[in-house]
XYZ file of C-alpha atoms in Angstrom:
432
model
C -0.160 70.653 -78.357
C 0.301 74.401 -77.841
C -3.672 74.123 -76.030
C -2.599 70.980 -73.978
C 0.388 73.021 -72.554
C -1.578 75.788 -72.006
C -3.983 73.984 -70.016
C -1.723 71.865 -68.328
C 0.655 75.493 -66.792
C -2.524 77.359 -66.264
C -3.603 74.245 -63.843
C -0.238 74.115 -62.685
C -0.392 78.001 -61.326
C -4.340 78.001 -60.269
C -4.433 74.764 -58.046
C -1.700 75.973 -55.813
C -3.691 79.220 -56.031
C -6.881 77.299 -55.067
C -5.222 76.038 -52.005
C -4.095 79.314 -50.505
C -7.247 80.472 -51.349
C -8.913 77.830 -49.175
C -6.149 78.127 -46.413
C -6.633 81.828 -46.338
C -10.449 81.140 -46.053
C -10.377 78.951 -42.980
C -8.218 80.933 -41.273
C -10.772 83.909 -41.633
C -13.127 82.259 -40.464
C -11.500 81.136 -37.163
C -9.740 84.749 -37.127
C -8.565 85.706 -33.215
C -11.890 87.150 -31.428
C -11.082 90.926 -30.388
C -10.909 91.169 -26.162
C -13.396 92.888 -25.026
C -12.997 95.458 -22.261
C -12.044 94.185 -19.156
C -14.644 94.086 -16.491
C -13.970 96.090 -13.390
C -10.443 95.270 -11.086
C -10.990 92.091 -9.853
C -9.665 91.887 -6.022
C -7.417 88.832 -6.850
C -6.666 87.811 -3.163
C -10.061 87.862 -2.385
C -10.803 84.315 0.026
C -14.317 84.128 -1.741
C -13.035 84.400 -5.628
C -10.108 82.261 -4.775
C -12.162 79.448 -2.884
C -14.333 79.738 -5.986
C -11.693 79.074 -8.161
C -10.345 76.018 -5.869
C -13.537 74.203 -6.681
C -13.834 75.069 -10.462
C -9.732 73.470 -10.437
C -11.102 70.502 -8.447
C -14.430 70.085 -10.783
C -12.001 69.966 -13.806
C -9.126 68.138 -12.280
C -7.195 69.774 -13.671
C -4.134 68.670 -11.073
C -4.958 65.457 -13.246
C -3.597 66.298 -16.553
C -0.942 69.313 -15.244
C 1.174 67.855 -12.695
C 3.679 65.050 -13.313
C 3.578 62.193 -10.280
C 6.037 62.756 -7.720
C 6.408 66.490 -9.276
C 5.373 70.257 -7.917
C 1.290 70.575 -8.629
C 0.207 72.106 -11.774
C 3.726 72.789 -13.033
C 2.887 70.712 -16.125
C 2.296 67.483 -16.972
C 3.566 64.045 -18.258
C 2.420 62.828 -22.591
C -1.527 62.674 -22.726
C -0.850 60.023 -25.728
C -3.170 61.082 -28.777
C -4.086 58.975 -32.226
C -2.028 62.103 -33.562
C 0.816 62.185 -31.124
C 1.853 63.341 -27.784
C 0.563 66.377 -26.200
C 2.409 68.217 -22.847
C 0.400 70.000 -20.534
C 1.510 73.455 -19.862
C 3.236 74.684 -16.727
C -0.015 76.480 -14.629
C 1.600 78.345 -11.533
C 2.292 81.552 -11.919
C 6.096 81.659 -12.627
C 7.102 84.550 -15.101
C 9.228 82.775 -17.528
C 7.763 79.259 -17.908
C 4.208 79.565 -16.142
C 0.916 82.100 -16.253
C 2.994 84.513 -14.271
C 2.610 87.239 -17.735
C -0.926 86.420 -18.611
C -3.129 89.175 -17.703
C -6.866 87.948 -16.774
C -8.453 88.509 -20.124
C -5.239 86.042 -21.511
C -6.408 83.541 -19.233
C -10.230 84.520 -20.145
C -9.377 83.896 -24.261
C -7.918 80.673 -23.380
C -10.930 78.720 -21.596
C -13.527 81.084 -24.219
C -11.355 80.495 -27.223
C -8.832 78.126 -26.912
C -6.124 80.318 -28.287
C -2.638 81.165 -26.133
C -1.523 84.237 -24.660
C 0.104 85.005 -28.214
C -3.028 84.079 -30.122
C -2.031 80.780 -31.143
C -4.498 78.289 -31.410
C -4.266 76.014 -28.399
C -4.182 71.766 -29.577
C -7.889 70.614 -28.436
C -6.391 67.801 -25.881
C -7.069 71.010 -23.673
C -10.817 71.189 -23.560
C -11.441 74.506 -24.183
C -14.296 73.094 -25.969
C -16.085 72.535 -22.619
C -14.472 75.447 -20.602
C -16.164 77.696 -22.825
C -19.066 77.212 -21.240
C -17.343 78.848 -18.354
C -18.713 82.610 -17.743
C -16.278 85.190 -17.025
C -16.344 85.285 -13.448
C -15.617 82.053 -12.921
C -12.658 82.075 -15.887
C -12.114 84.664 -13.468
C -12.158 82.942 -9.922
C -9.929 79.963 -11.341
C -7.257 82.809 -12.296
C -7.083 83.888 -9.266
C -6.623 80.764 -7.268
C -3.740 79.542 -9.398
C -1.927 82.811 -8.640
C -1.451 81.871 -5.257
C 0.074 78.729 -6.214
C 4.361 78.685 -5.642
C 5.720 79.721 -8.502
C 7.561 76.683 -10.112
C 10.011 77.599 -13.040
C 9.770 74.070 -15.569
C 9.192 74.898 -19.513
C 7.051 73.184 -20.819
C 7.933 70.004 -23.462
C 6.309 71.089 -27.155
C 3.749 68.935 -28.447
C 4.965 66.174 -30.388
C 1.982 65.702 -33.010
C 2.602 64.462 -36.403
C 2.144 66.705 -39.611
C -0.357 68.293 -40.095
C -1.954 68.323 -37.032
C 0.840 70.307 -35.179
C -0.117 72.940 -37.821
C -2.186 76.768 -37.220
C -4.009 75.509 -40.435
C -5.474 72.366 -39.453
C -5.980 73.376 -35.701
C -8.083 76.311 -37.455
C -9.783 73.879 -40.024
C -10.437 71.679 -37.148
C -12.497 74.339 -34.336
C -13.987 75.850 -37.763
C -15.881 71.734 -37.568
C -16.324 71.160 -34.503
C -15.999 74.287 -31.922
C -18.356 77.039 -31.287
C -17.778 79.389 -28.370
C -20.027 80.689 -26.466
C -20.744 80.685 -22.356
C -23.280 78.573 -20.967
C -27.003 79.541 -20.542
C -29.590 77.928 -18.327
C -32.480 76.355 -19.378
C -35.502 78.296 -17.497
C -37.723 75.239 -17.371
C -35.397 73.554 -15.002
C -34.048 74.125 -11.573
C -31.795 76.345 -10.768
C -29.932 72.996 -8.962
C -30.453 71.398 -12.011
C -28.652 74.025 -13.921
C -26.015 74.047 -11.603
C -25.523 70.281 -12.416
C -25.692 69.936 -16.612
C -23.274 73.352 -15.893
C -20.915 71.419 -14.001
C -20.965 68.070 -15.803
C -20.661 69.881 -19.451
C -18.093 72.676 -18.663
C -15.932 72.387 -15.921
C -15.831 68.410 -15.514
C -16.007 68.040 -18.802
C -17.674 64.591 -18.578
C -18.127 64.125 -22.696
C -14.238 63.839 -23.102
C -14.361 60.570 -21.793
C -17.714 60.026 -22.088
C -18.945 60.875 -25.137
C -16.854 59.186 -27.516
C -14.498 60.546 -30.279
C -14.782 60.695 -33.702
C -11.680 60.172 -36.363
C -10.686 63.476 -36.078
C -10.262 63.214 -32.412
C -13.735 65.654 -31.787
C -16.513 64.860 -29.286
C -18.689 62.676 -31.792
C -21.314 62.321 -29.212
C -22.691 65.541 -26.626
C -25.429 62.940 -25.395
C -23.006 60.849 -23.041
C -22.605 57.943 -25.681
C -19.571 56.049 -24.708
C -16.241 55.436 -26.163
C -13.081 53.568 -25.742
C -10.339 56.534 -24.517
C -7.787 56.827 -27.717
C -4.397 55.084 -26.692
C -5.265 53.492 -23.133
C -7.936 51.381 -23.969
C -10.698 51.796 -20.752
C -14.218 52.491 -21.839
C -15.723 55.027 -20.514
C -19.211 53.836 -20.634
C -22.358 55.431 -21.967
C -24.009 57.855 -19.278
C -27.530 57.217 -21.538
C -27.660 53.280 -21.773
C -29.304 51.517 -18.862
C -27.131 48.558 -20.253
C -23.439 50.647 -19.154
C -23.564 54.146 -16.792
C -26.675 55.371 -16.923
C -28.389 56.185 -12.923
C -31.416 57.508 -14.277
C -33.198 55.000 -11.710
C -30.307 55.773 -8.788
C -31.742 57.468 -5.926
C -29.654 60.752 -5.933
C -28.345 59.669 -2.515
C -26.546 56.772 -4.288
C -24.929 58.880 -7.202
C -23.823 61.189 -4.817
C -21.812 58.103 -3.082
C -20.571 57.232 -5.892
C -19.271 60.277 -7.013
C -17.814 61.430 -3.221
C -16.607 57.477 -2.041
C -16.323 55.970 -5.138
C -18.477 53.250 -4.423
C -22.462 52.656 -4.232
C -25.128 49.509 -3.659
C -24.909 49.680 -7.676
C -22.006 50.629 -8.754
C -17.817 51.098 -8.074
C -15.313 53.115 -10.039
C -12.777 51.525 -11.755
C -9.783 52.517 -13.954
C -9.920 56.092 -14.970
C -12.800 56.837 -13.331
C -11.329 56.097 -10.197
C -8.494 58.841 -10.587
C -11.128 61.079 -11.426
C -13.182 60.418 -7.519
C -9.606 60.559 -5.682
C -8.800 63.711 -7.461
C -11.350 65.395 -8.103
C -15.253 64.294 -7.645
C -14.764 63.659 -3.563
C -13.241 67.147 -2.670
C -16.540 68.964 -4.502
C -19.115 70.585 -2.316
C -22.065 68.460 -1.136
C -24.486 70.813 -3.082
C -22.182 70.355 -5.854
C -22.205 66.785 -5.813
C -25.880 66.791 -5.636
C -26.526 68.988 -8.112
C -24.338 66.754 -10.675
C -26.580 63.368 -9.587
C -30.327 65.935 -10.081
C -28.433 66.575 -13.815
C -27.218 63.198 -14.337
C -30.525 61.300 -13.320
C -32.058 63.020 -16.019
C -30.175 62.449 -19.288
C -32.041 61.480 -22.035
C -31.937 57.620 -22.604
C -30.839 55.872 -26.316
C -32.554 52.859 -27.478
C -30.650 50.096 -26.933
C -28.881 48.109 -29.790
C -30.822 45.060 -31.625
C -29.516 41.652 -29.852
C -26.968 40.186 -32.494
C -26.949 36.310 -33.398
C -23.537 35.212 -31.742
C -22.481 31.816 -32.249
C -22.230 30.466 -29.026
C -18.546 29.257 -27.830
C -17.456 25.523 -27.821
C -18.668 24.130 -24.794
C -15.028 23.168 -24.183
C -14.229 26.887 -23.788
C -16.906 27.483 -20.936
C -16.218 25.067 -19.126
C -12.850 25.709 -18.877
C -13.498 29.230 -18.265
C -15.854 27.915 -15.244
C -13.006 26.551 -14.101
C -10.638 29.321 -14.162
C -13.409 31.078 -12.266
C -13.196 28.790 -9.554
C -9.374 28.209 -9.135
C -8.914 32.601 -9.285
C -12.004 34.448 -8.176
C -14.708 32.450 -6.380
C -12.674 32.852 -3.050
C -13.090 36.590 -3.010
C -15.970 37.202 -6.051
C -18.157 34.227 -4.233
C -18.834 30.787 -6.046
C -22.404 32.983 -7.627
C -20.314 36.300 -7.975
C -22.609 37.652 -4.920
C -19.135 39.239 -3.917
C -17.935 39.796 -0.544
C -19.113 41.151 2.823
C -17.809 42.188 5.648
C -19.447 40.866 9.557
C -20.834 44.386 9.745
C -22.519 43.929 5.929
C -20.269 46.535 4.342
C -19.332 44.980 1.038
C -15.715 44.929 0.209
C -15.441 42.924 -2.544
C -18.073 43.781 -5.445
C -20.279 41.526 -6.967
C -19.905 40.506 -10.610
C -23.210 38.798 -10.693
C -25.081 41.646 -12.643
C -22.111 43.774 -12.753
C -22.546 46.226 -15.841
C -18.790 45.713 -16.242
C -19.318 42.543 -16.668
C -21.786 42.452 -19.204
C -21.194 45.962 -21.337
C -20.129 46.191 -24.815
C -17.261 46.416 -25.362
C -15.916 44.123 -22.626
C -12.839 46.315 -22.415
C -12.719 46.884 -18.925
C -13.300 43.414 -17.883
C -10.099 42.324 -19.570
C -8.322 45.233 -17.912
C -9.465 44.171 -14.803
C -8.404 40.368 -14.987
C -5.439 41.211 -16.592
C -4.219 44.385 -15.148
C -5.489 44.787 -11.545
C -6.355 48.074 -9.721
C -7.762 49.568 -6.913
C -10.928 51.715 -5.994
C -10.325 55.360 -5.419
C -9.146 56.249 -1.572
C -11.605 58.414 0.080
C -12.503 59.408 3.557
C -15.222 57.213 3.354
C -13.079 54.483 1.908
C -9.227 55.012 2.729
C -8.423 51.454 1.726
C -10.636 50.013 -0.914
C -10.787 47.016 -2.083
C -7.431 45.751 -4.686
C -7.902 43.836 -7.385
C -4.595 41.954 -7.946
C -3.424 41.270 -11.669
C -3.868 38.017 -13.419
C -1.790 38.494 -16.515
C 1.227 37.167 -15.276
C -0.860 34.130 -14.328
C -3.163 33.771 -16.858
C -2.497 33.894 -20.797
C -4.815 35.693 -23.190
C -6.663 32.587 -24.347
C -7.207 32.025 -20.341
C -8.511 35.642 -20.050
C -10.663 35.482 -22.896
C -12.316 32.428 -21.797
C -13.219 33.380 -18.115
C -14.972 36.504 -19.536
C -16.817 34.988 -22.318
C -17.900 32.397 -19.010
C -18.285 35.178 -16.986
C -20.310 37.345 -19.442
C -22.193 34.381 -21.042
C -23.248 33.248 -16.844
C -25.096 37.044 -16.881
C -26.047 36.781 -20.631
C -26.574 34.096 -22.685
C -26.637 35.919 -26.122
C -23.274 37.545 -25.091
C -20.592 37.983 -27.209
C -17.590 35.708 -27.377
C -13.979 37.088 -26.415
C -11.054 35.588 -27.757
C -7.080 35.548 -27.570
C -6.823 38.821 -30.047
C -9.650 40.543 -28.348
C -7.692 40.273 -24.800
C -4.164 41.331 -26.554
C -5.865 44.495 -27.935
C -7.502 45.490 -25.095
C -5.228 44.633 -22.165
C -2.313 46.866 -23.575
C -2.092 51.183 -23.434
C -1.706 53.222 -20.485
């Protein structure tokens, strides 16, 4: 008995022990980096570094995630809604007392390199320092100095509101001790210096892979290859950049990429849902040479084998049908009886074809029920100042109706395609 106590207290005292042991483990080994010496005075009103900046702020929309609609720009943002809660985006002009008006350069430097705050804290990973540390110094630099000459807007910031643990030091440390490694970018000599330019771009400042590269449980980047993956809480896909079957442009001519990417619409493609924000904010305000460069990069990505064909059971015959004829009574008047789409006298095509849309065909059909459902527009550019609207069908159509005029409409492109039904359409259609 005397043993069996003994055993049981000294377990009693040495897990606990264990544990700060391991706490005080990961936290050295995600210890604050030391600052190096600052590089020489940087002229911060020069027009160069600050027009420099403008386009690393416009590459990174970064308006996107740190201004609240209807609100002063960059003076923080509205919830980005997480699996673990809501995060704020910080206040970015450069008011003293709730903005970057008291971070020194090397502050802001440590936060895109390292992802901790002026303080040291470590910064929640919704801000992707794990891309902007591909960002040398002198552009961390540049984008300093354009935000200083932002007005100053005085609005605190909202704190986080992430659920235990993840609002904690120790699991933000466990977390970037898994899945973050710092370290600027380097080009690859075998390749252009346009093509560097481009996979610099796309991987840092954009930061394409948080969208499209999928997430895994722990809310990391599962997939630096461009894999695809539904975006946590709103439910748009943003499709795999590597799949012939979804994004990929690997046989684009650059020309059309570039479209895409500046007007938001090419012969191939159109953006749609998130991707759209990103061309109205962001993509169409980039230099031509940037835009190019992005399409050399992008044309190149290394494809993935496409997934084995599954054996579907095809859907009662009942089901098509009457998806046909939801087809006809709601879209053939603007989609065209074939899906050819529609065309203007002058041959411009307004509204986009479905027949062998990649929207319509892609797994998962996510964005195909948004798009019935839900509505929305293409992105307004010079090119296009008032694209095409999709209206919204949910108020007309119930989810059984939805389902079945995409399984007709995917199973019309593909006949091994997978069946939707009622759930499908309820889990997909809600979110932001």
């Amino acid at each position: 008995m005397k043993r069996s106590l003994k055993l049981g207290l000294g377990a009693a005292v040495a897990l606990p022990l264990l544990g700060l042991a391991a706490a005080a483990a990961v936290l050295a080994l995600d210890a604050a980096p030391a600052l190096p010496a600052s590089p020489a005075p940087l002229a911060l009103n020069d027009p160069a570094l600050i027009e420099r900046g403008r386009v690393l702020a416009l590459a990174g929309n970064c308006a996107g995630c740190h201004s609240t609609p209807g609100g002063a720009p960059y003076a923080g943002g509205p919830a980005l809604r997480t699996p673990f809660g809501a995060v704020y985006a910080g206040n970015l002009t450069p008011d003293a007392r709730t903005g970057l008006g008291r971070w020194s350069v090397d502050d802001f430097w440590r936060a895109l390199q390292h992802g901790r705050s002026a303080d040291g804290r470590r910064l929640v990973p919704a801000f992707p320092y794990t891309e902007t540390t591909l960002m040398p110094r002198a552009d961390s630099d540049a984008l300093y100095a354009w935000l200083r000459t932002l007005p100053a807007v005085q609005q605190p910031a909202r704190p986080h509101e992430l659920r235990w643990p993840y609002n904690t030091q120790l699991a933000l440390a466990a977390w970037r001790v898994l899945f973050f490694r710092p370290g600027p970018w380097q080009d690859h000599p075998a390749q252009s210096a346009e093509w560097n330019r481009g996979a610099y771009l796309v991987n840092g400042p954009a930061h394409c892979v948080a969208c499209h590269g999928g997430r895994n449980v722990l809310g990391a980047t599962a997939d630096a290859g461009f894999g695809g993956g539904l975006l946590p809480t709103r439910n748009w896909y943003a499709p795999a950049l590597n799949r012939t079957s979804q994004a990929s442009v690997a046989d684009w001519p650059v020309e059309d990429i570039v479209a895409l990417l500046r007007d938001g619409r090419a012969p191939r493609g159109q953006a749609l849902g998130p991707m759209a924000e990103v061309v109205a904010q962001s993509t169409q305000h980039l230099p031509a040479a940037d835009l190019r460069a992005m399409a050399v990069y992008l044309k190149t990505l290394t494809m993935v084998a496409e997934p084995a064909p599954r054996h579907v059971d095809p859907p009662a015959l009942e089901r098509l049908a009457r998806g046909e004829k939801l087809y006809a009574e709601h879209c053939a008047d603007c989609h065209g009886a074939t899906g050819e789409g529609g065309v203007l006298p002058s041959g411009e095509r307004v509204v986009p074809p479905l027949a062998g849309n990649r929207v319509v065909t892609m797994d998962p059909p996510a964005n195909l029920v948004r798009a019935i459902a839900l509505g929305g527009f293409g992105p307004a550019t010079a090119a296009h100042p008032r694209p095409f609207g999709m209206p919204p069908f949910a108020h007309v159509l119930s989810d059984a109706d939805i389902a079945d005029l995409a399984t007709w409409l995917r199973r019309r492109e593909n006949p091994q395609a997978t069946t939707l039904n009622a759930f499908d359409v309820a889990r997909w259609r809600g979110g932001d």
